[in-house]
PDB file of C-alpha atoms in Angstrom:
ATOM      1  CA  MET A   2       0.000   0.000   0.000  1.00  0.00           C
ATOM      2  CA  ALA A   3       2.824   2.380   0.834  1.00  0.00           C
ATOM      3  CA  GLU A   4       4.553   1.978  -2.533  1.00  0.00           C
ATOM      4  CA  PHE A   5       1.482   2.617  -4.690  1.00  0.00           C
ATOM      5  CA  GLU A   6      -0.422   4.780  -2.173  1.00  0.00           C
ATOM      6  CA  VAL A   7      -3.696   2.868  -2.344  1.00  0.00           C
ATOM      7  CA  SER A   8      -6.291   1.941   0.255  1.00  0.00           C
ATOM      8  CA  GLN A   9      -6.588  -1.395   2.035  1.00  0.00           C
ATOM      9  CA  GLU A  10      -9.632  -2.197  -0.113  1.00  0.00           C
ATOM     10  CA  ILE A  11      -7.677  -1.756  -3.359  1.00  0.00           C
ATOM     11  CA  ALA A  12      -4.794  -3.774  -1.943  1.00  0.00           C
ATOM     12  CA  THR A  13      -7.107  -6.632  -1.023  1.00  0.00           C
ATOM     13  CA  LEU A  14      -8.585  -6.490  -4.531  1.00  0.00           C
ATOM     14  CA  GLY A  15      -5.521  -8.441  -5.661  1.00  0.00           C
ATOM     15  CA  LEU A  16      -6.888 -11.552  -3.959  1.00  0.00           C
ATOM     16  CA  SER A  17     -10.461 -10.903  -5.087  1.00  0.00           C
ATOM     17  CA  LEU A  18      -9.446 -10.690  -8.738  1.00  0.00           C
ATOM     18  CA  PHE A  19      -7.214 -13.745  -8.439  1.00  0.00           C
ATOM     19  CA  VAL A  20     -10.107 -15.802  -7.031  1.00  0.00           C
ATOM     20  CA  LEU A  21     -12.412 -14.345  -9.701  1.00  0.00           C
ATOM     21  CA  GLY A  22      -9.940 -15.725 -12.225  1.00  0.00           C
ATOM     22  CA  TRP A  23     -10.470 -19.137 -10.643  1.00  0.00           C
ATOM     23  CA  ALA A  24     -14.152 -18.820 -11.556  1.00  0.00           C
ATOM     24  CA  VAL A  25     -13.513 -17.722 -15.152  1.00  0.00           C
ATOM     25  CA  GLY A  26     -10.581 -19.988 -16.023  1.00  0.00           C
ATOM     26  CA  PRO A  27     -12.314 -23.380 -15.683  1.00  0.00           C
ATOM     27  CA  LEU A  28     -14.939 -22.322 -18.220  1.00  0.00           C
ATOM     28  CA  ILE A  29     -12.120 -22.172 -20.769  1.00  0.00           C
ATOM     29  CA  TRP A  30      -9.716 -24.919 -19.727  1.00  0.00           C
ATOM     30  CA  ALA A  31     -12.264 -27.700 -19.214  1.00  0.00           C
ATOM     31  CA  PRO A  32     -13.476 -27.709 -22.844  1.00  0.00           C
ATOM     32  CA  MET A  33      -9.970 -27.068 -24.148  1.00  0.00           C
ATOM     33  CA  SER A  34      -8.695 -30.173 -22.353  1.00  0.00           C
ATOM     34  CA  GLU A  35     -11.404 -32.295 -23.965  1.00  0.00           C
ATOM     35  CA  LEU A  36     -10.433 -31.001 -27.376  1.00  0.00           C
ATOM     36  CA  TYR A  37      -6.636 -30.841 -27.150  1.00  0.00           C
ATOM     37  CA  GLY A  38      -5.831 -32.973 -24.088  1.00  0.00           C
ATOM     38  CA  ARG A  39      -4.724 -32.334 -20.527  1.00  0.00           C
ATOM     39  CA  GLN A  40      -1.009 -32.058 -21.305  1.00  0.00           C
ATOM     40  CA  TYR A  41      -1.414 -29.254 -23.830  1.00  0.00           C
ATOM     41  CA  VAL A  42      -3.611 -27.229 -21.471  1.00  0.00           C
ATOM     42  CA  TYR A  43      -1.136 -27.607 -18.605  1.00  0.00           C
ATOM     43  CA  PHE A  44       1.743 -26.579 -20.859  1.00  0.00           C
ATOM     44  CA  VAL A  45       0.012 -23.349 -21.892  1.00  0.00           C
ATOM     45  CA  THR A  46      -1.548 -22.390 -18.561  1.00  0.00           C
ATOM     46  CA  LEU A  47       1.374 -23.141 -16.245  1.00  0.00           C
ATOM     47  CA  GLY A  48       3.755 -21.296 -18.551  1.00  0.00           C
ATOM     48  CA  ALA A  49       1.411 -18.306 -18.635  1.00  0.00           C
ATOM     49  CA  LEU A  50       1.069 -18.408 -14.843  1.00  0.00           C
ATOM     50  CA  ALA A  51       4.850 -18.165 -14.435  1.00  0.00           C
ATOM     51  CA  PHE A  52       4.891 -15.260 -16.901  1.00  0.00           C
ATOM     52  CA  PHE A  53       2.123 -13.341 -15.096  1.00  0.00           C
ATOM     53  CA  ASN A  54       3.741 -13.891 -11.698  1.00  0.00           C
ATOM     54  CA  ALA A  55       7.011 -12.519 -13.051  1.00  0.00           C
ATOM     55  CA  GLY A  56       5.129  -9.568 -14.544  1.00  0.00           C
ATOM     56  CA  THR A  57       3.493  -8.814 -11.204  1.00  0.00           C
ATOM     57  CA  ALA A  58       6.905  -8.788  -9.528  1.00  0.00           C
ATOM     58  CA  GLY A  59       8.059  -6.061 -11.903  1.00  0.00           C
ATOM     59  CA  ALA A  60       4.810  -4.062 -12.080  1.00  0.00           C
ATOM     60  CA  GLN A  61       5.199  -0.289 -11.767  1.00  0.00           C
ATOM     61  CA  ASN A  62       1.603   0.592 -10.895  1.00  0.00           C
ATOM     62  CA  VAL A  63      -1.330  -0.966  -9.100  1.00  0.00           C
ATOM     63  CA  GLU A  64      -3.417  -1.275 -12.277  1.00  0.00           C
ATOM     64  CA  THR A  65      -0.838  -3.603 -13.809  1.00  0.00           C
ATOM     65  CA  VAL A  66      -0.706  -5.650 -10.621  1.00  0.00           C
ATOM     66  CA  LEU A  67      -4.476  -6.127 -10.538  1.00  0.00           C
ATOM     67  CA  VAL A  68      -4.752  -7.080 -14.218  1.00  0.00           C
ATOM     68  CA  LEU A  69      -1.909  -9.579 -13.934  1.00  0.00           C
ATOM     69  CA  ARG A  70      -3.411 -11.024 -10.761  1.00  0.00           C
ATOM     70  CA  PHE A  71      -6.689 -11.665 -12.580  1.00  0.00           C
ATOM     71  CA  LEU A  72      -4.934 -13.246 -15.556  1.00  0.00           C
ATOM     72  CA  GLY A  73      -2.778 -15.298 -13.200  1.00  0.00           C
ATOM     73  CA  GLY A  74      -5.927 -16.605 -11.526  1.00  0.00           C
ATOM     74  CA  CYS A  75      -7.505 -17.490 -14.876  1.00  0.00           C
ATOM     75  CA  PHE A  76      -4.495 -19.437 -16.116  1.00  0.00           C
ATOM     76  CA  GLY A  77      -3.624 -20.853 -12.713  1.00  0.00           C
ATOM     77  CA  ALA A  78      -7.116 -22.346 -12.391  1.00  0.00           C
ATOM     78  CA  SER A  79      -6.481 -25.120 -14.908  1.00  0.00           C
ATOM     79  CA  PRO A  80      -5.488 -27.716 -12.262  1.00  0.00           C
ATOM     80  CA  PHE A  81      -8.714 -27.080 -10.353  1.00  0.00           C
ATOM     81  CA  THR A  82     -10.812 -28.205 -13.296  1.00  0.00           C
ATOM     82  CA  ASN A  83      -8.471 -30.664 -15.016  1.00  0.00           C
ATOM     83  CA  ALA A  84      -6.834 -32.419 -12.073  1.00  0.00           C
ATOM     84  CA  ALA A  85     -10.051 -34.263 -11.237  1.00  0.00           C
ATOM     85  CA  GLY A  86     -10.185 -35.417 -14.850  1.00  0.00           C
ATOM     86  CA  VAL A  87      -6.576 -36.595 -14.708  1.00  0.00           C
ATOM     87  CA  ILE A  88      -7.315 -38.538 -11.525  1.00  0.00           C
ATOM     88  CA  ALA A  89     -10.371 -40.093 -13.188  1.00  0.00           C
ATOM     89  CA  ASP A  90      -8.175 -41.040 -16.164  1.00  0.00           C
ATOM     90  CA  MET A  91      -5.530 -42.688 -13.996  1.00  0.00           C
ATOM     91  CA  PHE A  92      -7.426 -44.312 -11.117  1.00  0.00           C
ATOM     92  CA  ALA A  93     -10.309 -46.730 -10.803  1.00  0.00           C
ATOM     93  CA  ALA A  94     -13.484 -45.438  -9.153  1.00  0.00           C
ATOM     94  CA  CYS A  95     -12.688 -47.142  -5.836  1.00  0.00           C
ATOM     95  CA  GLU A  96      -9.268 -45.435  -5.726  1.00  0.00           C
ATOM     96  CA  ARG A  97     -10.293 -41.906  -6.670  1.00  0.00           C
ATOM     97  CA  GLY A  98     -11.427 -40.833  -3.209  1.00  0.00           C
ATOM     98  CA  LEU A  99      -7.968 -41.345  -1.749  1.00  0.00           C
ATOM     99  CA  ALA A 100      -6.300 -39.664  -4.727  1.00  0.00           C
ATOM    100  CA  MET A 101      -8.654 -36.679  -4.534  1.00  0.00           C
ATOM    101  CA  SER A 102      -8.087 -36.234  -0.796  1.00  0.00           C
ATOM    102  CA  LEU A 103      -4.339 -36.048  -1.352  1.00  0.00           C
ATOM    103  CA  PHE A 104      -4.756 -33.654  -4.276  1.00  0.00           C
ATOM    104  CA  SER A 105      -7.210 -31.430  -2.383  1.00  0.00           C
ATOM    105  CA  ALA A 106      -4.661 -30.914   0.379  1.00  0.00           C
ATOM    106  CA  ALA A 107      -2.020 -29.687  -2.073  1.00  0.00           C
ATOM    107  CA  PRO A 108      -3.448 -26.180  -2.760  1.00  0.00           C
ATOM    108  CA  PHE A 109      -3.587 -25.486   0.976  1.00  0.00           C
ATOM    109  CA  MET A 110      -0.262 -27.046   1.912  1.00  0.00           C
ATOM    110  CA  GLY A 111       1.973 -26.275  -1.053  1.00  0.00           C
ATOM    111  CA  PRO A 112       4.229 -23.232  -1.445  1.00  0.00           C
ATOM    112  CA  GLY A 113       2.878 -22.806  -4.949  1.00  0.00           C
ATOM    113  CA  SER A 114      -0.271 -21.379  -3.434  1.00  0.00           C
ATOM    114  CA  SER A 115       1.384 -18.361  -1.861  1.00  0.00           C
ATOM    115  CA  VAL A 116      -1.246 -15.988  -3.151  1.00  0.00           C
ATOM    116  CA  PHE A 117      -0.705 -12.286  -2.595  1.00  0.00           C
ATOM    117  CA  VAL A 118      -3.682 -10.571  -0.953  1.00  0.00           C
ATOM    118  CA  GLY A 119      -2.013  -7.276  -0.169  1.00  0.00           C
ATOM    119  CA  VAL A 120       0.022  -7.306  -3.360  1.00  0.00           C
ATOM    120  CA  VAL A 121       0.820  -3.644  -2.990  1.00  0.00           C
ATOM    121  CA  ALA A 122       1.972  -3.702   0.620  1.00  0.00           C
ATOM    122  CA  SER A 123       5.707  -3.297   0.888  1.00  0.00           C
ATOM    123  CA  SER A 124       5.999  -5.761   3.754  1.00  0.00           C
ATOM    124  CA  SER A 125       2.726  -7.620   3.411  1.00  0.00           C
ATOM    125  CA  ALA A 126       2.094 -10.977   4.993  1.00  0.00           C
ATOM    126  CA  ASN A 127      -1.364 -11.216   3.479  1.00  0.00           C
ATOM    127  CA  ASN A 128      -0.519 -14.332   1.488  1.00  0.00           C
ATOM    128  CA  THR A 129      -3.442 -16.667   1.770  1.00  0.00           C
ATOM    129  CA  THR A 130      -5.054 -19.811   0.371  1.00  0.00           C
ATOM    130  CA  ALA A 131      -2.152 -21.945   1.548  1.00  0.00           C
ATOM    131  CA  VAL A 132      -0.191 -22.780   4.655  1.00  0.00           C
ATOM    132  CA  LEU A 133       3.412 -22.552   3.596  1.00  0.00           C
ATOM    133  CA  GLY A 134       2.603 -19.543   1.414  1.00  0.00           C
ATOM    134  CA  PRO A 135       1.712 -17.122   4.227  1.00  0.00           C
ATOM    135  CA  ILE A 136       4.539 -18.380   6.437  1.00  0.00           C
ATOM    136  CA  VAL A 137       7.292 -18.243   3.828  1.00  0.00           C
ATOM    137  CA  GLY A 138       5.811 -15.227   2.049  1.00  0.00           C
ATOM    138  CA  GLY A 139       5.504 -13.272   5.281  1.00  0.00           C
ATOM    139  CA  PHE A 140       9.186 -13.594   6.115  1.00  0.00           C
ATOM    140  CA  ILE A 141      10.218 -12.897   2.501  1.00  0.00           C
ATOM    141  CA  GLY A 142       8.068  -9.767   2.335  1.00  0.00           C
ATOM    142  CA  GLU A 143       9.332  -8.617   5.709  1.00  0.00           C
ATOM    143  CA  SER A 144      12.988  -8.969   4.732  1.00  0.00           C
ATOM    144  CA  VAL A 145      13.232  -8.144   0.997  1.00  0.00           C
ATOM    145  CA  GLY A 146       9.841  -6.687   0.039  1.00  0.00           C
ATOM    146  CA  TRP A 147       6.658  -7.842  -1.631  1.00  0.00           C
ATOM    147  CA  ARG A 148       8.110  -8.049  -5.145  1.00  0.00           C
ATOM    148  CA  TRP A 149      10.264 -10.991  -4.172  1.00  0.00           C
ATOM    149  CA  ILE A 150       7.178 -12.867  -3.007  1.00  0.00           C
ATOM    150  CA  GLU A 151       5.893 -12.753  -6.573  1.00  0.00           C
ATOM    151  CA  GLY A 152       9.414 -13.442  -7.800  1.00  0.00           C
ATOM    152  CA  VAL A 153       9.565 -16.654  -5.786  1.00  0.00           C
ATOM    153  CA  MET A 154       6.109 -17.530  -7.089  1.00  0.00           C
ATOM    154  CA  ALA A 155       7.326 -17.018 -10.649  1.00  0.00           C
ATOM    155  CA  ILE A 156      10.308 -19.291 -10.016  1.00  0.00           C
ATOM    156  CA  LEU A 157       8.153 -22.014  -8.461  1.00  0.00           C
ATOM    157  CA  SER A 158       5.595 -21.745 -11.258  1.00  0.00           C
ATOM    158  CA  GLY A 159       8.379 -22.006 -13.817  1.00  0.00           C
ATOM    159  CA  VAL A 160       9.792 -25.116 -12.144  1.00  0.00           C
ATOM    160  CA  VAL A 161       6.350 -26.746 -12.111  1.00  0.00           C
ATOM    161  CA  TRP A 162       5.890 -25.779 -15.769  1.00  0.00           C
ATOM    162  CA  VAL A 163       9.176 -27.413 -16.776  1.00  0.00           C
ATOM    163  CA  LEU A 164       8.471 -30.547 -14.749  1.00  0.00           C
ATOM    164  CA  GLY A 165       4.951 -30.784 -16.133  1.00  0.00           C
ATOM    165  CA  THR A 166       6.158 -30.311 -19.687  1.00  0.00           C
ATOM    166  CA  PHE A 167       8.729 -33.089 -19.574  1.00  0.00           C
ATOM    167  CA  ALA A 168       7.343 -35.463 -16.942  1.00  0.00           C
ATOM    168  CA  ALA A 169       3.538 -35.367 -17.212  1.00  0.00           C
ATOM    169  CA  PRO A 170       2.130 -37.560 -20.008  1.00  0.00           C
ATOM    170  CA  GLU A 171      -1.212 -37.162 -21.717  1.00  0.00           C
ATOM    171  CA  THR A 172      -3.934 -39.110 -19.854  1.00  0.00           C
ATOM    172  CA  TYR A 173      -7.203 -38.288 -21.648  1.00  0.00           C
ATOM    173  CA  ALA A 174      -8.229 -41.459 -23.489  1.00  0.00           C
ATOM    174  CA  PRO A 175     -10.230 -39.888 -26.383  1.00  0.00           C
ATOM    175  CA  VAL A 176      -7.308 -37.610 -27.273  1.00  0.00           C
ATOM    176  CA  LEU A 177      -4.828 -40.501 -27.074  1.00  0.00           C
ATOM    177  CA  LEU A 178      -7.021 -42.630 -29.351  1.00  0.00           C
ATOM    178  CA  LYS A 179      -7.497 -39.733 -31.745  1.00  0.00           C
ATOM    179  CA  ARG A 180      -3.731 -39.245 -31.980  1.00  0.00           C
ATOM    180  CA  ARG A 181      -3.206 -42.966 -32.505  1.00  0.00           C
ATOM    181  CA  ALA A 182      -5.814 -43.025 -35.265  1.00  0.00           C
ATOM    182  CA  ALA A 183      -4.185 -40.019 -36.953  1.00  0.00           C
ATOM    183  CA  LYS A 184      -0.776 -41.720 -36.771  1.00  0.00           C
ATOM    184  CA  LEU A 185      -2.137 -44.935 -38.294  1.00  0.00           C
ATOM    185  CA  SER A 186      -3.808 -42.941 -41.051  1.00  0.00           C
ATOM    186  CA  GLN A 187      -0.504 -41.224 -41.815  1.00  0.00           C
ATOM    187  CA  MET A 188       1.442 -44.506 -41.804  1.00  0.00           C
ATOM    188  CA  THR A 189      -0.952 -46.574 -43.913  1.00  0.00           C
ATOM    189  CA  GLY A 190      -2.652 -44.014 -46.102  1.00  0.00           C
ATOM    190  CA  MET A 191      -6.022 -45.287 -44.900  1.00  0.00           C
ATOM    191  CA  VAL A 192      -8.508 -43.308 -42.837  1.00  0.00           C
ATOM    192  CA  TYR A 193      -8.743 -44.379 -39.196  1.00  0.00           C
ATOM    193  CA  LEU A 194     -11.170 -42.941 -36.661  1.00  0.00           C
ATOM    194  CA  SER A 195     -11.243 -43.375 -32.916  1.00  0.00           C
ATOM    195  CA  LYS A 196     -14.383 -44.783 -31.313  1.00  0.00           C
ATOM    196  CA  ALA A 197     -15.277 -41.364 -29.885  1.00  0.00           C
ATOM    197  CA  GLU A 198     -15.005 -39.732 -33.316  1.00  0.00           C
ATOM    198  CA  LYS A 199     -17.101 -42.494 -34.846  1.00  0.00           C
ATOM    199  CA  ASP A 200     -19.828 -42.312 -32.193  1.00  0.00           C
ATOM    200  CA  ARG A 201     -20.011 -38.533 -31.720  1.00  0.00           C
ATOM    201  CA  GLY A 202     -18.589 -37.187 -34.948  1.00  0.00           C
ATOM    202  CA  PRO A 203     -15.731 -34.694 -35.218  1.00  0.00           C
ATOM    203  CA  MET A 204     -15.401 -32.436 -32.185  1.00  0.00           C
ATOM    204  CA  THR A 205     -15.036 -28.740 -32.976  1.00  0.00           C
ATOM    205  CA  LEU A 206     -14.076 -25.985 -30.557  1.00  0.00           C
ATOM    206  CA  GLY A 207     -17.483 -24.330 -30.894  1.00  0.00           C
ATOM    207  CA  ARG A 208     -19.317 -27.564 -30.181  1.00  0.00           C
ATOM    208  CA  VAL A 209     -17.179 -28.357 -27.146  1.00  0.00           C
ATOM    209  CA  LEU A 210     -17.537 -24.817 -25.763  1.00  0.00           C
ATOM    210  CA  GLN A 211     -21.298 -24.893 -26.219  1.00  0.00           C
ATOM    211  CA  THR A 212     -21.595 -28.224 -24.417  1.00  0.00           C
ATOM    212  CA  ASN A 213     -19.299 -27.320 -21.545  1.00  0.00           C
ATOM    213  CA  LEU A 214     -20.704 -23.835 -21.012  1.00  0.00           C
ATOM    214  CA  LEU A 215     -24.322 -25.012 -20.927  1.00  0.00           C
ATOM    215  CA  ARG A 216     -23.977 -28.378 -19.197  1.00  0.00           C
ATOM    216  CA  PRO A 217     -22.898 -27.005 -15.775  1.00  0.00           C
ATOM    217  CA  TRP A 218     -25.932 -24.728 -15.592  1.00  0.00           C
ATOM    218  CA  VAL A 219     -28.290 -27.528 -16.635  1.00  0.00           C
ATOM    219  CA  LEU A 220     -26.861 -29.830 -13.977  1.00  0.00           C
ATOM    220  CA  LEU A 221     -26.873 -27.057 -11.359  1.00  0.00           C
ATOM    221  CA  PHE A 222     -30.586 -26.308 -11.680  1.00  0.00           C
ATOM    222  CA  ARG A 223     -31.920 -29.743 -12.657  1.00  0.00           C
ATOM    223  CA  GLU A 224     -29.919 -31.995 -10.337  1.00  0.00           C
ATOM    224  CA  PRO A 225     -30.559 -31.309  -6.630  1.00  0.00           C
ATOM    225  CA  ILE A 226     -27.398 -33.116  -5.512  1.00  0.00           C
ATOM    226  CA  VAL A 227     -25.271 -30.886  -7.764  1.00  0.00           C
ATOM    227  CA  PHE A 228     -26.986 -27.746  -6.489  1.00  0.00           C
ATOM    228  CA  LEU A 229     -26.649 -28.736  -2.833  1.00  0.00           C
ATOM    229  CA  LEU A 230     -23.004 -29.753  -3.133  1.00  0.00           C
ATOM    230  CA  SER A 231     -22.224 -26.540  -5.032  1.00  0.00           C
ATOM    231  CA  LEU A 232     -23.917 -24.513  -2.307  1.00  0.00           C
ATOM    232  CA  TYR A 233     -22.012 -26.454   0.355  1.00  0.00           C
ATOM    233  CA  MET A 234     -18.660 -25.858  -1.354  1.00  0.00           C
ATOM    234  CA  ALA A 235     -19.459 -22.169  -1.891  1.00  0.00           C
ATOM    235  CA  VAL A 236     -20.134 -21.707   1.825  1.00  0.00           C
ATOM    236  CA  ILE A 237     -17.033 -23.684   2.817  1.00  0.00           C
ATOM    237  CA  TYR A 238     -14.650 -21.862   0.474  1.00  0.00           C
ATOM    238  CA  GLY A 239     -16.199 -18.460   1.162  1.00  0.00           C
ATOM    239  CA  THR A 240     -15.880 -18.984   4.894  1.00  0.00           C
ATOM    240  CA  LEU A 241     -12.331 -20.253   4.546  1.00  0.00           C
ATOM    241  CA  TYR A 242     -11.177 -17.238   2.538  1.00  0.00           C
ATOM    242  CA  MET A 243     -12.870 -14.820   4.915  1.00  0.00           C
ATOM    243  CA  LEU A 244     -11.053 -16.565   7.746  1.00  0.00           C
ATOM    244  CA  PHE A 245      -7.743 -16.247   5.910  1.00  0.00           C
ATOM    245  CA  GLY A 246      -8.463 -12.574   5.333  1.00  0.00           C
ATOM    246  CA  ALA A 247      -9.148 -12.095   9.042  1.00  0.00           C
ATOM    247  CA  TYR A 248      -5.808 -13.565  10.124  1.00  0.00           C
ATOM    248  CA  PRO A 249      -3.707 -10.513   9.125  1.00  0.00           C
ATOM    249  CA  ILE A 250      -6.231  -8.167  10.745  1.00  0.00           C
ATOM    250  CA  VAL A 251      -6.236 -10.069  14.028  1.00  0.00           C
ATOM    251  CA  TYR A 252      -2.557 -10.839  14.303  1.00  0.00           C
ATOM    252  CA  ARG A 253      -0.926  -7.859  12.571  1.00  0.00           C
ATOM    253  CA  GLU A 254      -3.248  -4.913  13.101  1.00  0.00           C
ATOM    254  CA  GLN A 255      -4.695  -5.823  16.500  1.00  0.00           C
ATOM    255  CA  ARG A 256      -1.853  -7.764  18.107  1.00  0.00           C
ATOM    256  CA  GLY A 257       0.963  -5.919  16.325  1.00  0.00           C
ATOM    257  CA  TRP A 258       2.868  -9.017  15.233  1.00  0.00           C
ATOM    258  CA  SER A 259       5.489  -8.743  12.506  1.00  0.00           C
ATOM    259  CA  ALA A 260       4.673  -9.864   8.966  1.00  0.00           C
ATOM    260  CA  GLY A 261       6.599 -13.106   9.313  1.00  0.00           C
ATOM    261  CA  VAL A 262       5.314 -14.065  12.754  1.00  0.00           C
ATOM    262  CA  ALA A 263       1.730 -13.208  11.741  1.00  0.00           C
ATOM    263  CA  GLY A 264       1.898 -16.018   9.192  1.00  0.00           C
ATOM    264  CA  LEU A 265       2.662 -18.673  11.800  1.00  0.00           C
ATOM    265  CA  PRO A 266      -1.002 -19.140  12.875  1.00  0.00           C
ATOM    266  CA  PHE A 267      -1.548 -20.729   9.466  1.00  0.00           C
ATOM    267  CA  ILE A 268       0.245 -23.748  10.906  1.00  0.00           C
ATOM    268  CA  GLY A 269      -3.115 -24.525  12.509  1.00  0.00           C
ATOM    269  CA  VAL A 270      -4.603 -24.861   9.030  1.00  0.00           C
ATOM    270  CA  ALA A 271      -1.777 -27.238   8.134  1.00  0.00           C
ATOM    271  CA  ILE A 272      -2.549 -29.394  11.142  1.00  0.00           C
ATOM    272  CA  GLY A 273      -6.218 -29.488  10.175  1.00  0.00           C
ATOM    273  CA  MET A 274      -5.435 -30.423   6.572  1.00  0.00           C
ATOM    274  CA  LEU A 275      -3.033 -33.160   7.648  1.00  0.00           C
ATOM    275  CA  ALA A 276      -5.631 -34.475  10.089  1.00  0.00           C
ATOM    276  CA  SER A 277      -8.224 -34.624   7.307  1.00  0.00           C
ATOM    277  CA  VAL A 278      -5.826 -36.500   5.024  1.00  0.00           C
ATOM    278  CA  VAL A 279      -5.006 -38.984   7.798  1.00  0.00           C
ATOM    279  CA  TYR A 280      -8.730 -39.428   8.447  1.00  0.00           C
ATOM    280  CA  ASN A 281      -9.403 -40.123   4.770  1.00  0.00           C
ATOM    281  CA  VAL A 282      -6.447 -42.473   4.341  1.00  0.00           C
ATOM    282  CA  PHE A 283      -6.881 -44.602   7.459  1.00  0.00           C
ATOM    283  CA  ILE A 284     -10.580 -44.336   8.322  1.00  0.00           C
ATOM    284  CA  GLU A 285     -12.790 -43.022   5.534  1.00  0.00           C
ATOM    285  CA  ASN A 286     -11.254 -44.744   2.504  1.00  0.00           C
ATOM    286  CA  PRO A 287     -11.102 -48.218   4.164  1.00  0.00           C
ATOM    287  CA  ARG A 288     -14.752 -47.791   5.196  1.00  0.00           C
ATOM    288  CA  TYR A 289     -15.691 -46.885   1.634  1.00  0.00           C
ATOM    289  CA  LEU A 290     -13.781 -49.852   0.196  1.00  0.00           C
ATOM    290  CA  ARG A 291     -15.541 -52.217   2.609  1.00  0.00           C
ATOM    291  CA  ASN A 292     -18.898 -50.939   1.350  1.00  0.00           C
ATOM    292  CA  VAL A 293     -17.726 -51.412  -2.234  1.00  0.00           C
ATOM    293  CA  ASP A 294     -16.802 -55.024  -1.474  1.00  0.00           C
ATOM    294  CA  LYS A 295     -20.165 -55.630   0.190  1.00  0.00           C
ATOM    295  CA  GLY A 296     -21.924 -54.215  -2.858  1.00  0.00           C
ATOM    296  CA  GLY A 297     -20.102 -56.474  -5.283  1.00  0.00           C
ATOM    297  CA  GLY A 298     -17.786 -53.782  -6.599  1.00  0.00           C
ATOM    298  CA  VAL A 299     -20.216 -50.846  -6.557  1.00  0.00           C
ATOM    299  CA  THR A 300     -21.828 -48.615  -3.957  1.00  0.00           C
ATOM    300  CA  ILE A 301     -24.112 -45.606  -3.833  1.00  0.00           C
ATOM    301  CA  PRO A 302     -22.608 -42.121  -4.405  1.00  0.00           C
ATOM    302  CA  GLU A 303     -23.825 -41.014  -0.980  1.00  0.00           C
ATOM    303  CA  ASP A 304     -21.157 -43.245   0.548  1.00  0.00           C
ATOM    304  CA  ARG A 305     -18.770 -40.343  -0.087  1.00  0.00           C
ATOM    305  CA  LEU A 306     -20.712 -37.968   2.176  1.00  0.00           C
ATOM    306  CA  PRO A 307     -19.629 -38.912   5.754  1.00  0.00           C
ATOM    307  CA  PRO A 308     -16.511 -36.660   5.637  1.00  0.00           C
ATOM    308  CA  CYS A 309     -18.815 -33.742   4.799  1.00  0.00           C
ATOM    309  CA  LEU A 310     -20.784 -34.485   7.961  1.00  0.00           C
ATOM    310  CA  VAL A 311     -17.583 -34.353   9.995  1.00  0.00           C
ATOM    311  CA  GLY A 312     -16.616 -31.057   8.343  1.00  0.00           C
ATOM    312  CA  ALA A 313     -20.066 -29.583   8.947  1.00  0.00           C
ATOM    313  CA  VAL A 314     -19.524 -30.057  12.689  1.00  0.00           C
ATOM    314  CA  ALA A 315     -15.830 -29.160  12.811  1.00  0.00           C
ATOM    315  CA  LEU A 316     -16.099 -25.913  10.799  1.00  0.00           C
ATOM    316  CA  PRO A 317     -18.423 -23.945  13.133  1.00  0.00           C
ATOM    317  CA  ILE A 318     -16.471 -25.188  16.151  1.00  0.00           C
ATOM    318  CA  GLY A 319     -13.270 -23.804  14.645  1.00  0.00           C
ATOM    319  CA  LEU A 320     -14.904 -20.502  13.681  1.00  0.00           C
ATOM    320  CA  PHE A 321     -16.365 -19.925  17.146  1.00  0.00           C
ATOM    321  CA  TRP A 322     -13.065 -20.898  18.740  1.00  0.00           C
ATOM    322  CA  PHE A 323     -11.222 -18.365  16.577  1.00  0.00           C
ATOM    323  CA  ALA A 324     -13.807 -15.640  17.252  1.00  0.00           C
ATOM    324  CA  TRP A 325     -13.763 -16.121  21.019  1.00  0.00           C
ATOM    325  CA  THR A 326      -9.975 -16.132  21.315  1.00  0.00           C
ATOM    326  CA  ASN A 327      -8.883 -13.410  18.872  1.00  0.00           C
ATOM    327  CA  SER A 328      -9.060 -10.520  21.330  1.00  0.00           C
ATOM    328  CA  PRO A 329      -5.657  -8.846  21.903  1.00  0.00           C
ATOM    329  CA  SER A 330      -6.275  -9.143  25.648  1.00  0.00           C
ATOM    330  CA  LEU A 331      -6.041 -12.934  25.404  1.00  0.00           C
ATOM    331  CA  PRO A 332      -2.606 -14.599  25.146  1.00  0.00           C
TER     332      PRO A 332
END
């Protein structure tokens, strides 16, 4: 805020626009992955994310920062929509719950999620949506300034981009079959079509976009389970981000902690995430697999809901606990 002389509201807009990009990006990357494959989408989006993070680090005005934050959110959202598809490509249905629980913990635990809330604060610790991000980012911002937070993000994004480019194979079966059919056609001079092309006809970008832009709304308003789960996730994520936004206010502004130390309370989030992963690995997933065995290899979708019941109880307890103990008069 001091460098660009803007209000707290404008500074916090960096996070708001980044999260808004998470809402816009999946509308683009989901259909693109069905048309061109997961690998191609990751190559483009992760490379662009590294570029936008680097651009934010060198921005000379707040307008540039905000635009690049939004674009970074759009391109950085590709794993949120495509990772579930990759897991579905790679794992059987009975194994996906465990894989998804491990993946879901990554955005909150990994340093790659060191999102800049107060992107214009010269010593900001307002790095949220992750655990290691606020802790590491707080000390970096405190010692060398906020630009190096985005610089580290650019480096990490670039490393992930390189690793993904050379180590992550294509997993989407229709695209793999389409490529194989095209290769056979080139080798033999005959025309080969994949089963998907034969059954559905050639897939064009317009057709894929139309299907993927309309289908979510149809499912949202015509399938009660989709609507209720979407509402549940909206409340959970909204509450979580409001909580993350409250941490700097409580620990920096009210308690007067330094930027680095104010990030340490996020360790509590790490403990909670690790506890949820342990619960899923050792309790929930074995229970689900037992039900699958009893059902002869299948079970009802509602068998995935018990962890939500646990979260529905744990979340308000945690919120009340935080609210009742955040007064500066309490140790």
